[in-house]
Structures are given as structure tokens and as C-alpha cells.
PDB file of C-alpha atoms in Angstrom:
ATOM      1  CA  MET A   1     124.488 148.052 165.930  1.00  0.00           C
ATOM      2  CA  LYS A   2     127.476 145.732 165.993  1.00  0.00           C
ATOM      3  CA  VAL A   3     126.937 142.289 167.535  1.00  0.00           C
ATOM      4  CA  ALA A   4     129.311 139.988 169.451  1.00  0.00           C
ATOM      5  CA  LEU A   5     128.845 136.426 170.651  1.00  0.00           C
ATOM      6  CA  THR A   6     130.464 135.001 173.770  1.00  0.00           C
ATOM      7  CA  ILE A   7     130.945 131.248 174.128  1.00  0.00           C
ATOM      8  CA  ALA A   8     131.790 130.638 177.772  1.00  0.00           C
ATOM      9  CA  GLY A   9     130.665 129.478 181.194  1.00  0.00           C
ATOM     10  CA  SER A  10     128.153 131.215 183.444  1.00  0.00           C
ATOM     11  CA  ASP A  11     129.314 132.803 186.721  1.00  0.00           C
ATOM     12  CA  SER A  12     126.464 132.891 189.228  1.00  0.00           C
ATOM     13  CA  SER A  13     128.159 135.757 191.116  1.00  0.00           C
ATOM     14  CA  GLY A  14     128.028 137.930 187.976  1.00  0.00           C
ATOM     15  CA  GLY A  15     131.653 139.041 187.939  1.00  0.00           C
ATOM     16  CA  ALA A  16     133.214 136.748 185.345  1.00  0.00           C
ATOM     17  CA  GLY A  17     132.269 134.436 182.504  1.00  0.00           C
ATOM     18  CA  ILE A  18     129.191 135.066 180.374  1.00  0.00           C
ATOM     19  CA  GLN A  19     127.931 137.790 182.708  1.00  0.00           C
ATOM     20  CA  ALA A  20     131.166 139.798 182.513  1.00  0.00           C
ATOM     21  CA  ASP A  21     131.325 139.323 178.747  1.00  0.00           C
ATOM     22  CA  LEU A  22     127.809 140.630 178.129  1.00  0.00           C
ATOM     23  CA  LYS A  23     128.353 143.635 180.394  1.00  0.00           C
ATOM     24  CA  THR A  24     131.611 144.424 178.601  1.00  0.00           C
ATOM     25  CA  PHE A  25     130.012 144.196 175.157  1.00  0.00           C
ATOM     26  CA  GLN A  26     127.197 146.520 176.235  1.00  0.00           C
ATOM     27  CA  ALA A  27     129.658 148.991 177.793  1.00  0.00           C
ATOM     28  CA  HIS A  28     131.294 149.240 174.352  1.00  0.00           C
ATOM     29  CA  GLY A  29     128.026 149.822 172.490  1.00  0.00           C
ATOM     30  CA  VAL A  30     127.999 146.272 171.114  1.00  0.00           C
ATOM     31  CA  PHE A  31     124.968 144.002 171.401  1.00  0.00           C
ATOM     32  CA  GLY A  32     125.953 140.821 173.226  1.00  0.00           C
ATOM     33  CA  MET A  33     124.713 137.264 172.747  1.00  0.00           C
ATOM     34  CA  SER A  34     125.789 134.052 174.461  1.00  0.00           C
ATOM     35  CA  ALA A  35     126.298 130.340 174.071  1.00  0.00           C
ATOM     36  CA  VAL A  36     126.643 128.864 177.569  1.00  0.00           C
ATOM     37  CA  THR A  37     129.166 126.033 177.925  1.00  0.00           C
ATOM     38  CA  ALA A  38     128.827 125.440 181.670  1.00  0.00           C
ATOM     39  CA  VAL A  39     126.900 126.608 184.724  1.00  0.00           C
ATOM     40  CA  THR A  40     128.955 127.201 187.851  1.00  0.00           C
ATOM     41  CA  VAL A  41     128.004 127.345 191.502  1.00  0.00           C
ATOM     42  CA  GLN A  42     130.197 130.156 192.765  1.00  0.00           C
ATOM     43  CA  ASN A  43     130.367 133.357 194.733  1.00  0.00           C
ATOM     44  CA  THR A  44     133.151 135.865 195.352  1.00  0.00           C
ATOM     45  CA  GLN A  45     134.939 133.393 197.623  1.00  0.00           C
ATOM     46  CA  LYS A  46     135.137 130.141 195.656  1.00  0.00           C
ATOM     47  CA  VAL A  47     133.742 127.811 193.007  1.00  0.00           C
ATOM     48  CA  TYR A  48     131.653 125.082 194.637  1.00  0.00           C
ATOM     49  CA  ASP A  49     130.439 123.066 191.680  1.00  0.00           C
ATOM     50  CA  ILE A  50     130.118 123.051 187.910  1.00  0.00           C
ATOM     51  CA  GLN A  51     127.657 121.524 185.446  1.00  0.00           C
ATOM     52  CA  GLU A  52     128.880 121.314 181.876  1.00  0.00           C
ATOM     53  CA  ILE A  53     126.307 121.797 179.125  1.00  0.00           C
ATOM     54  CA  ALA A  54     125.768 118.970 176.631  1.00  0.00           C
ATOM     55  CA  PRO A  55     127.941 119.493 173.529  1.00  0.00           C
ATOM     56  CA  ARG A  56     124.923 119.263 171.166  1.00  0.00           C
ATOM     57  CA  ILE A  57     123.238 122.109 173.076  1.00  0.00           C
ATOM     58  CA  VAL A  58     126.364 124.261 172.849  1.00  0.00           C
ATOM     59  CA  TYR A  59     126.613 123.498 169.127  1.00  0.00           C
ATOM     60  CA  GLY A  60     122.954 124.404 168.664  1.00  0.00           C
ATOM     61  CA  GLN A  61     123.231 127.674 170.564  1.00  0.00           C
ATOM     62  CA  ILE A  62     126.010 128.809 168.243  1.00  0.00           C
ATOM     63  CA  THR A  63     124.599 127.691 164.899  1.00  0.00           C
ATOM     64  CA  CYS A  64     121.063 128.963 165.502  1.00  0.00           C
ATOM     65  CA  LEU A  65     122.393 132.453 166.173  1.00  0.00           C
ATOM     66  CA  PHE A  66     124.472 132.544 162.996  1.00  0.00           C
ATOM     67  CA  GLU A  67     121.453 131.350 160.986  1.00  0.00           C
ATOM     68  CA  ASP A  68     119.508 134.412 162.126  1.00  0.00           C
ATOM     69  CA  ILE A  69     121.858 137.255 163.043  1.00  0.00           C
ATOM     70  CA  SER A  70     124.930 138.981 161.585  1.00  0.00           C
ATOM     71  CA  ILE A  71     127.725 138.555 164.148  1.00  0.00           C
ATOM     72  CA  HIS A  72     130.812 140.767 163.988  1.00  0.00           C
ATOM     73  CA  ALA A  73     133.071 139.104 166.582  1.00  0.00           C
ATOM     74  CA  VAL A  74     133.196 136.001 168.756  1.00  0.00           C
ATOM     75  CA  LYS A  75     134.818 135.627 172.160  1.00  0.00           C
ATOM     76  CA  ILE A  76     135.563 132.139 173.506  1.00  0.00           C
ATOM     77  CA  GLY A  77     136.144 131.606 177.206  1.00  0.00           C
ATOM     78  CA  MET A  78     135.757 128.459 179.294  1.00  0.00           C
ATOM     79  CA  VAL A  79     135.366 125.251 177.269  1.00  0.00           C
ATOM     80  CA  SER A  80     136.391 122.645 179.787  1.00  0.00           C
ATOM     81  CA  ASN A  81     136.568 119.291 177.997  1.00  0.00           C
ATOM     82  CA  VAL A  82     137.450 117.756 174.644  1.00  0.00           C
ATOM     83  CA  LYS A  83     133.854 117.095 173.527  1.00  0.00           C
ATOM     84  CA  LEU A  84     132.829 120.709 174.211  1.00  0.00           C
ATOM     85  CA  ILE A  85     135.880 122.049 172.381  1.00  0.00           C
ATOM     86  CA  GLU A  86     135.121 119.835 169.383  1.00  0.00           C
ATOM     87  CA  ALA A  87     131.462 120.939 169.375  1.00  0.00           C
ATOM     88  CA  VAL A  88     132.436 124.615 169.403  1.00  0.00           C
ATOM     89  CA  ALA A  89     134.981 124.091 166.617  1.00  0.00           C
ATOM     90  CA  THR A  90     132.512 122.143 164.470  1.00  0.00           C
ATOM     91  CA  ALA A  91     129.880 124.850 164.906  1.00  0.00           C
ATOM     92  CA  LEU A  92     132.282 127.683 164.046  1.00  0.00           C
ATOM     93  CA  LYS A  93     133.592 125.855 160.980  1.00  0.00           C
ATOM     94  CA  SER A  94     130.034 125.592 159.656  1.00  0.00           C
ATOM     95  CA  VAL A  95     129.383 129.353 159.584  1.00  0.00           C
ATOM     96  CA  ASP A  96     130.760 132.478 157.953  1.00  0.00           C
ATOM     97  CA  LEU A  97     133.131 133.180 160.823  1.00  0.00           C
ATOM     98  CA  PRO A  98     133.981 136.722 161.994  1.00  0.00           C
ATOM     99  CA  PRO A  99     137.166 137.404 164.015  1.00  0.00           C
ATOM    100  CA  VAL A 100     137.463 135.197 167.113  1.00  0.00           C
ATOM    101  CA  VAL A 101     139.160 136.200 170.367  1.00  0.00           C
ATOM    102  CA  LEU A 102     140.125 133.133 172.402  1.00  0.00           C
ATOM    103  CA  ASP A 103     140.818 133.486 176.105  1.00  0.00           C
ATOM    104  CA  PRO A 104     142.432 130.095 176.841  1.00  0.00           C
ATOM    105  CA  VAL A 105     140.961 129.510 180.299  1.00  0.00           C
ATOM    106  CA  MET A 106     143.497 126.836 181.259  1.00  0.00           C
ATOM    107  CA  ILE A 107     145.130 128.030 184.478  1.00  0.00           C
ATOM    108  CA  SER A 108     143.717 130.376 187.114  1.00  0.00           C
ATOM    109  CA  LYS A 109     145.300 133.544 188.493  1.00  0.00           C
ATOM    110  CA  SER A 110     146.592 131.487 191.421  1.00  0.00           C
ATOM    111  CA  GLY A 111     148.243 128.960 189.093  1.00  0.00           C
ATOM    112  CA  TYR A 112     145.559 126.241 189.496  1.00  0.00           C
ATOM    113  CA  ARG A 113     145.137 124.084 186.381  1.00  0.00           C
ATOM    114  CA  LEU A 114     141.587 124.220 185.014  1.00  0.00           C
ATOM    115  CA  LEU A 115     142.106 122.074 181.887  1.00  0.00           C
ATOM    116  CA  ASN A 116     143.707 118.658 181.722  1.00  0.00           C
ATOM    117  CA  GLN A 117     146.377 118.011 179.090  1.00  0.00           C
ATOM    118  CA  ASP A 118     144.003 116.327 176.618  1.00  0.00           C
ATOM    119  CA  ALA A 119     141.667 119.331 176.705  1.00  0.00           C
ATOM    120  CA  GLN A 120     144.600 121.734 176.334  1.00  0.00           C
ATOM    121  CA  ASN A 121     145.773 119.809 173.276  1.00  0.00           C
ATOM    122  CA  ALA A 122     142.254 119.890 171.823  1.00  0.00           C
ATOM    123  CA  LEU A 123     142.061 123.641 172.418  1.00  0.00           C
ATOM    124  CA  VAL A 124     145.290 124.150 170.466  1.00  0.00           C
ATOM    125  CA  ASP A 125     144.363 121.711 167.693  1.00  0.00           C
ATOM    126  CA  HIS A 126     140.762 122.789 167.117  1.00  0.00           C
ATOM    127  CA  LEU A 127     140.305 126.386 168.276  1.00  0.00           C
ATOM    128  CA  PHE A 128     143.680 128.088 167.824  1.00  0.00           C
ATOM    129  CA  PRO A 129     143.468 127.844 163.992  1.00  0.00           C
ATOM    130  CA  LEU A 130     140.009 129.476 164.066  1.00  0.00           C
ATOM    131  CA  SER A 131     141.053 132.359 166.305  1.00  0.00           C
ATOM    132  CA  GLU A 132     142.260 135.813 165.328  1.00  0.00           C
ATOM    133  CA  VAL A 133     143.632 136.655 168.799  1.00  0.00           C
ATOM    134  CA  ILE A 134     144.765 134.449 171.712  1.00  0.00           C
ATOM    135  CA  THR A 135     145.037 136.041 175.192  1.00  0.00           C
ATOM    136  CA  PRO A 136     146.921 133.756 177.626  1.00  0.00           C
ATOM    137  CA  ASN A 137     148.093 134.854 181.063  1.00  0.00           C
ATOM    138  CA  ILE A 138     151.660 134.076 182.121  1.00  0.00           C
ATOM    139  CA  TYR A 139     150.794 130.640 183.531  1.00  0.00           C
ATOM    140  CA  GLU A 140     148.827 129.676 180.432  1.00  0.00           C
ATOM    141  CA  ALA A 141     151.607 130.868 178.141  1.00  0.00           C
ATOM    142  CA  GLU A 142     154.098 128.787 180.139  1.00  0.00           C
ATOM    143  CA  ALA A 143     151.890 125.717 179.735  1.00  0.00           C
ATOM    144  CA  LEU A 144     151.533 126.300 176.010  1.00  0.00           C
ATOM    145  CA  VAL A 145     155.254 126.728 175.300  1.00  0.00           C
ATOM    146  CA  GLY A 146     156.611 124.396 178.003  1.00  0.00           C
ATOM    147  CA  LYS A 147     159.004 126.830 179.664  1.00  0.00           C
ATOM    148  CA  LYS A 148     159.093 129.401 182.445  1.00  0.00           C
ATOM    149  CA  ILE A 149     158.468 133.085 181.775  1.00  0.00           C
ATOM    150  CA  LYS A 150     160.331 135.486 184.044  1.00  0.00           C
ATOM    151  CA  THR A 151     161.093 138.536 181.887  1.00  0.00           C
ATOM    152  CA  ILE A 152     159.607 140.662 179.107  1.00  0.00           C
ATOM    153  CA  ASP A 153     161.974 138.992 176.665  1.00  0.00           C
ATOM    154  CA  ASP A 154     160.617 135.619 177.814  1.00  0.00           C
ATOM    155  CA  MET A 155     157.104 136.898 177.111  1.00  0.00           C
ATOM    156  CA  LYS A 156     158.133 137.916 173.592  1.00  0.00           C
ATOM    157  CA  SER A 157     159.737 134.538 172.991  1.00  0.00           C
ATOM    158  CA  ALA A 158     156.585 132.791 174.232  1.00  0.00           C
ATOM    159  CA  ALA A 159     154.403 134.957 171.986  1.00  0.00           C
ATOM    160  CA  GLY A 160     156.480 133.867 168.992  1.00  0.00           C
ATOM    161  CA  ASP A 161     156.209 130.208 170.009  1.00  0.00           C
ATOM    162  CA  ILE A 162     152.439 130.487 170.464  1.00  0.00           C
ATOM    163  CA  LEU A 163     152.086 131.788 166.910  1.00  0.00           C
ATOM    164  CA  LYS A 164     153.753 128.565 165.776  1.00  0.00           C
ATOM    165  CA  LEU A 165     150.730 126.726 167.226  1.00  0.00           C
ATOM    166  CA  ASN A 166     148.596 128.085 164.350  1.00  0.00           C
ATOM    167  CA  ALA A 167     147.656 131.247 166.220  1.00  0.00           C
ATOM    168  CA  LYS A 168     147.517 134.488 164.212  1.00  0.00           C
ATOM    169  CA  LYS A 169     147.953 137.161 166.901  1.00  0.00           C
ATOM    170  CA  VAL A 170     148.677 136.885 170.600  1.00  0.00           C
ATOM    171  CA  VAL A 171     148.510 138.984 173.748  1.00  0.00           C
ATOM    172  CA  VAL A 172     150.594 137.557 176.589  1.00  0.00           C
ATOM    173  CA  LYS A 173     149.195 139.170 179.723  1.00  0.00           C
ATOM    174  CA  GLY A 174     151.932 140.156 182.160  1.00  0.00           C
ATOM    175  CA  GLY A 175     149.913 140.866 185.290  1.00  0.00           C
ATOM    176  CA  HIS A 176     151.439 137.898 187.104  1.00  0.00           C
ATOM    177  CA  LEU A 177     155.046 138.637 186.152  1.00  0.00           C
ATOM    178  CA  GLY A 178     155.604 140.758 189.265  1.00  0.00           C
ATOM    179  CA  ASN A 179     157.320 143.714 187.586  1.00  0.00           C
ATOM    180  CA  ALA A 180     156.985 147.259 188.867  1.00  0.00           C
ATOM    181  CA  ARG A 181     154.560 147.958 186.013  1.00  0.00           C
ATOM    182  CA  ALA A 182     152.128 145.472 184.537  1.00  0.00           C
ATOM    183  CA  THR A 183     153.173 144.846 180.932  1.00  0.00           C
ATOM    184  CA  ASP A 184     151.307 142.985 178.196  1.00  0.00           C
ATOM    185  CA  VAL A 185     153.178 141.802 175.109  1.00  0.00           C
ATOM    186  CA  LEU A 186     151.336 141.973 171.781  1.00  0.00           C
ATOM    187  CA  TYR A 187     152.543 140.173 168.660  1.00  0.00           C
ATOM    188  CA  ASP A 188     150.920 139.977 165.235  1.00  0.00           C
ATOM    189  CA  GLY A 189     153.594 137.860 163.572  1.00  0.00           C
ATOM    190  CA  LYS A 190     155.490 140.916 162.333  1.00  0.00           C
ATOM    191  CA  GLU A 191     155.719 143.406 165.167  1.00  0.00           C
ATOM    192  CA  TYR A 192     155.957 143.256 168.943  1.00  0.00           C
ATOM    193  CA  LYS A 193     154.381 145.928 171.106  1.00  0.00           C
ATOM    194  CA  GLU A 194     154.444 146.400 174.850  1.00  0.00           C
ATOM    195  CA  LEU A 195     151.498 147.867 176.716  1.00  0.00           C
ATOM    196  CA  GLN A 196     152.396 149.131 180.162  1.00  0.00           C
ATOM    197  CA  GLY A 197     149.809 149.710 182.848  1.00  0.00           C
ATOM    198  CA  HIS A 198     149.907 150.677 186.485  1.00  0.00           C
ATOM    199  CA  TRP A 199     149.020 148.549 189.463  1.00  0.00           C
ATOM    200  CA  VAL A 200     145.715 149.289 191.166  1.00  0.00           C
ATOM    201  CA  LYS A 201     145.642 148.502 194.879  1.00  0.00           C
ATOM    202  CA  THR A 202     142.506 146.377 195.214  1.00  0.00           C
ATOM    203  CA  LYS A 203     141.554 142.760 195.814  1.00  0.00           C
ATOM    204  CA  ASN A 204     138.479 143.161 193.603  1.00  0.00           C
ATOM    205  CA  THR A 205     139.804 141.715 190.367  1.00  0.00           C
ATOM    206  CA  HIS A 206     137.333 138.891 189.765  1.00  0.00           C
ATOM    207  CA  GLY A 207     136.717 138.463 186.037  1.00  0.00           C
ATOM    208  CA  THR A 208     139.528 140.652 184.742  1.00  0.00           C
ATOM    209  CA  GLY A 209     140.656 138.114 182.134  1.00  0.00           C
ATOM    210  CA  CYS A 210     137.124 137.589 180.815  1.00  0.00           C
ATOM    211  CA  THR A 211     136.508 141.326 180.717  1.00  0.00           C
ATOM    212  CA  PHE A 212     139.779 142.122 178.939  1.00  0.00           C
ATOM    213  CA  SER A 213     139.310 139.548 176.182  1.00  0.00           C
ATOM    214  CA  SER A 214     135.677 140.597 175.708  1.00  0.00           C
ATOM    215  CA  ALA A 215     136.752 144.225 175.404  1.00  0.00           C
ATOM    216  CA  ILE A 216     139.183 143.213 172.659  1.00  0.00           C
ATOM    217  CA  ALA A 217     136.378 141.353 170.863  1.00  0.00           C
ATOM    218  CA  ALA A 218     134.020 144.330 171.225  1.00  0.00           C
ATOM    219  CA  ASN A 219     136.585 146.707 169.761  1.00  0.00           C
ATOM    220  CA  ILE A 220     137.274 144.335 166.882  1.00  0.00           C
ATOM    221  CA  ALA A 221     133.507 144.111 166.263  1.00  0.00           C
ATOM    222  CA  ARG A 222     133.530 147.902 165.992  1.00  0.00           C
ATOM    223  CA  GLY A 223     136.223 147.708 163.309  1.00  0.00           C
ATOM    224  CA  LYS A 224     139.339 148.511 165.325  1.00  0.00           C
ATOM    225  CA  PRO A 225     142.613 146.915 164.138  1.00  0.00           C
ATOM    226  CA  PHE A 226     144.462 144.523 166.464  1.00  0.00           C
ATOM    227  CA  PHE A 227     146.865 146.879 168.235  1.00  0.00           C
ATOM    228  CA  ASP A 228     144.220 149.564 168.687  1.00  0.00           C
ATOM    229  CA  ALA A 229     141.639 147.047 169.925  1.00  0.00           C
ATOM    230  CA  VAL A 230     144.009 145.707 172.574  1.00  0.00           C
ATOM    231  CA  SER A 231     145.171 149.176 173.627  1.00  0.00           C
ATOM    232  CA  LEU A 232     141.579 150.331 174.103  1.00  0.00           C
ATOM    233  CA  ALA A 233     140.761 147.125 175.993  1.00  0.00           C
ATOM    234  CA  ASN A 234     143.762 147.674 178.249  1.00  0.00           C
ATOM    235  CA  LYS A 235     142.578 151.202 179.051  1.00  0.00           C
ATOM    236  CA  TYR A 236     139.053 149.915 179.721  1.00  0.00           C
ATOM    237  CA  ILE A 237     140.063 147.099 182.081  1.00  0.00           C
ATOM    238  CA  THR A 238     142.353 149.456 184.009  1.00  0.00           C
ATOM    239  CA  GLY A 239     139.426 151.820 184.564  1.00  0.00           C
ATOM    240  CA  ALA A 240     137.132 148.943 185.510  1.00  0.00           C
ATOM    241  CA  ILE A 241     139.646 147.787 188.135  1.00  0.00           C
ATOM    242  CA  GLU A 242     140.187 151.328 189.431  1.00  0.00           C
ATOM    243  CA  HIS A 243     136.426 151.557 190.031  1.00  0.00           C
ATOM    244  CA  SER A 244     136.018 147.943 191.180  1.00  0.00           C
ATOM    245  CA  LEU A 245     133.137 146.994 193.455  1.00  0.00           C
ATOM    246  CA  SER A 246     133.407 145.698 197.020  1.00  0.00           C
ATOM    247  CA  ILE A 247     130.630 143.165 196.642  1.00  0.00           C
ATOM    248  CA  GLY A 248     130.719 139.980 198.706  1.00  0.00           C
ATOM    249  CA  LYS A 249     133.179 138.662 201.253  1.00  0.00           C
ATOM    250  CA  GLY A 250     135.838 137.547 198.782  1.00  0.00           C
ATOM    251  CA  TYR A 251     137.258 138.956 195.557  1.00  0.00           C
ATOM    252  CA  GLY A 252     134.755 141.459 194.196  1.00  0.00           C
ATOM    253  CA  PRO A 253     134.119 142.244 190.531  1.00  0.00           C
ATOM    254  CA  THR A 254     135.426 145.013 188.351  1.00  0.00           C
ATOM    255  CA  HIS A 255     133.001 147.805 187.430  1.00  0.00           C
ATOM    256  CA  HIS A 256     132.005 147.236 183.818  1.00  0.00           C
ATOM    257  CA  PHE A 257     129.891 150.397 183.575  1.00  0.00           C
ATOM    258  CA  PHE A 258     132.151 152.829 185.420  1.00  0.00           C
ATOM    259  CA  GLU A 259     132.077 155.355 182.569  1.00  0.00           C
ATOM    260  CA  LEU A 260     128.280 155.241 182.297  1.00  0.00           C
ATOM    261  CA  TYR A 261     127.878 155.655 186.068  1.00  0.00           C
ATOM    262  CA  ALA A 262     130.258 158.617 186.050  1.00  0.00           C
ATOM    263  CA  LYS A 263     128.248 160.335 183.320  1.00  0.00           C
ATOM    264  CA  ALA A 264     125.057 159.672 185.280  1.00  0.00           C
ATOM    265  CA  GLY A 265     126.609 161.085 188.453  1.00  0.00           C
ATOM    266  CA  ILE A 266     126.254 157.775 190.297  1.00  0.00           C
ATOM    267  CA  GLY A 267     129.042 157.118 192.800  1.00  0.00           C
TER     268      GLY A 267
END
């Protein structure tokens, strides 16, 4: 069985972070493992508090797994300060590294900044060069390139600029662009591709970014090339949103096992 490791924060409500990543890996037939970078106090309505894990513990979680287990892909999510970013980078540089998918958790769906500038710079300096794929949303791409993104052409320009930051491949997620169809721009340094999706009328979209990037990592672990891995991940996250779950009083989670439930006849 293929194996993937997620390095990210824990979401106590189960819809995002480590929990979403592990569910996504399993839904793709990939065994999931985790290195927890932070524990959050949150539900479907808001984040109340956060406790970051000591950098040495994060480093140890990563290295001990590589000493024992063959890992075929790594997904990186929330690493919220410079010391944590440096610990993750040091750990990954010390192992035989498989492809890494980095979801730069810098700015939330609502546009709220989650990383200060020093941490953003550290992310670019230390983790971008180690990553095979970077998956910023519109707001994160704007922060990385220092200019507004209003069109598909702007997304393509930003993707090119992000590759100049020592990234290898990039997916600029267009869900916040406001077009009639949601469009992601993929760029591998040679070719641009556009992936168009349709809007799903639901407020239950908690954890979509985590789930999408983990689906890319899972598909890469299974040997899929970049464009195929992202296309399959796009199809998966669309289905997970279409079958999203009305759990809690706020923004519910996507349904990571919608295909399995359908086969089992569970509504």
C-alpha cells in the first residue's frame, strides 16, 4: 500500500487540518500518517485558541517515521511560525524525500492573514525549494507575488512569478475569483492548464483547501503525474462538496467518503 505523511495542524471539529488529510488519504487507498504542528480549539463556527507544538517534537515526528516506513508523498499544511517552518525543513532535508505538496496556509478564505511576514518569508525560503507542488488560493497568491489577481490571465502571471520563488509546479486556486465557473490554473514551468469546475450551492466548505491538497498528494503517491493528480483531486473535492455534511451550527465539512457511502448504500 502507498503511504503519505501530512504535516499540519489538528482541527478538533474534524473537518480540516490533519483530520481532513487522513480521511482524504484513506479515501484514495493511501495509508495516512501525521506529524502534528499545532492543536486548535475550534468548531464549525470559529477558532477559539491554538497551541503550537514544540519544534523539536515536530522534527522528531517526521524523522522517526522516515527511519521506519517508506513514504511516497508528503503534504504540508499549517506551519505557523518561523521555528516550526525551520524544524520541518531541517527534518525533510535529512531524509530521502518523496514529492511534497505544500498548501501555503497563509490567508483564510475570508482574506484573514494567518501568517506574519517573517513566517511567510521563511515558508518561501525553506519549504518552497523542497516542494514539488504549491497550492495557494487567490489571496495567498496575491501575497506571494505582491499584486492583485482579478482575471485568469492574472492567475497565470502569478503562477509564473511563484515558480520564480524556487517552486517547481503550482496550482493557483480560483475559487475566490468570483467568475461564473471556478477555475484553477496549473503550471509546471512549461505548460499552463485551466481546470474548470462548477459552483456547488452550500455553506459546508470547511476544509476544502486541506482536502484538495491532500488529494493531490495521495494521487502523486499512487504514481499519477502532476496534471492528472490535480485533475483527479479537483474531481474528488467537487464530489466531496456536492455531498457535504450539515454538521454543526456553522460551516460544515465536506464528505470525504462520499463514494464509499454511495457504494454501501448509506445516504
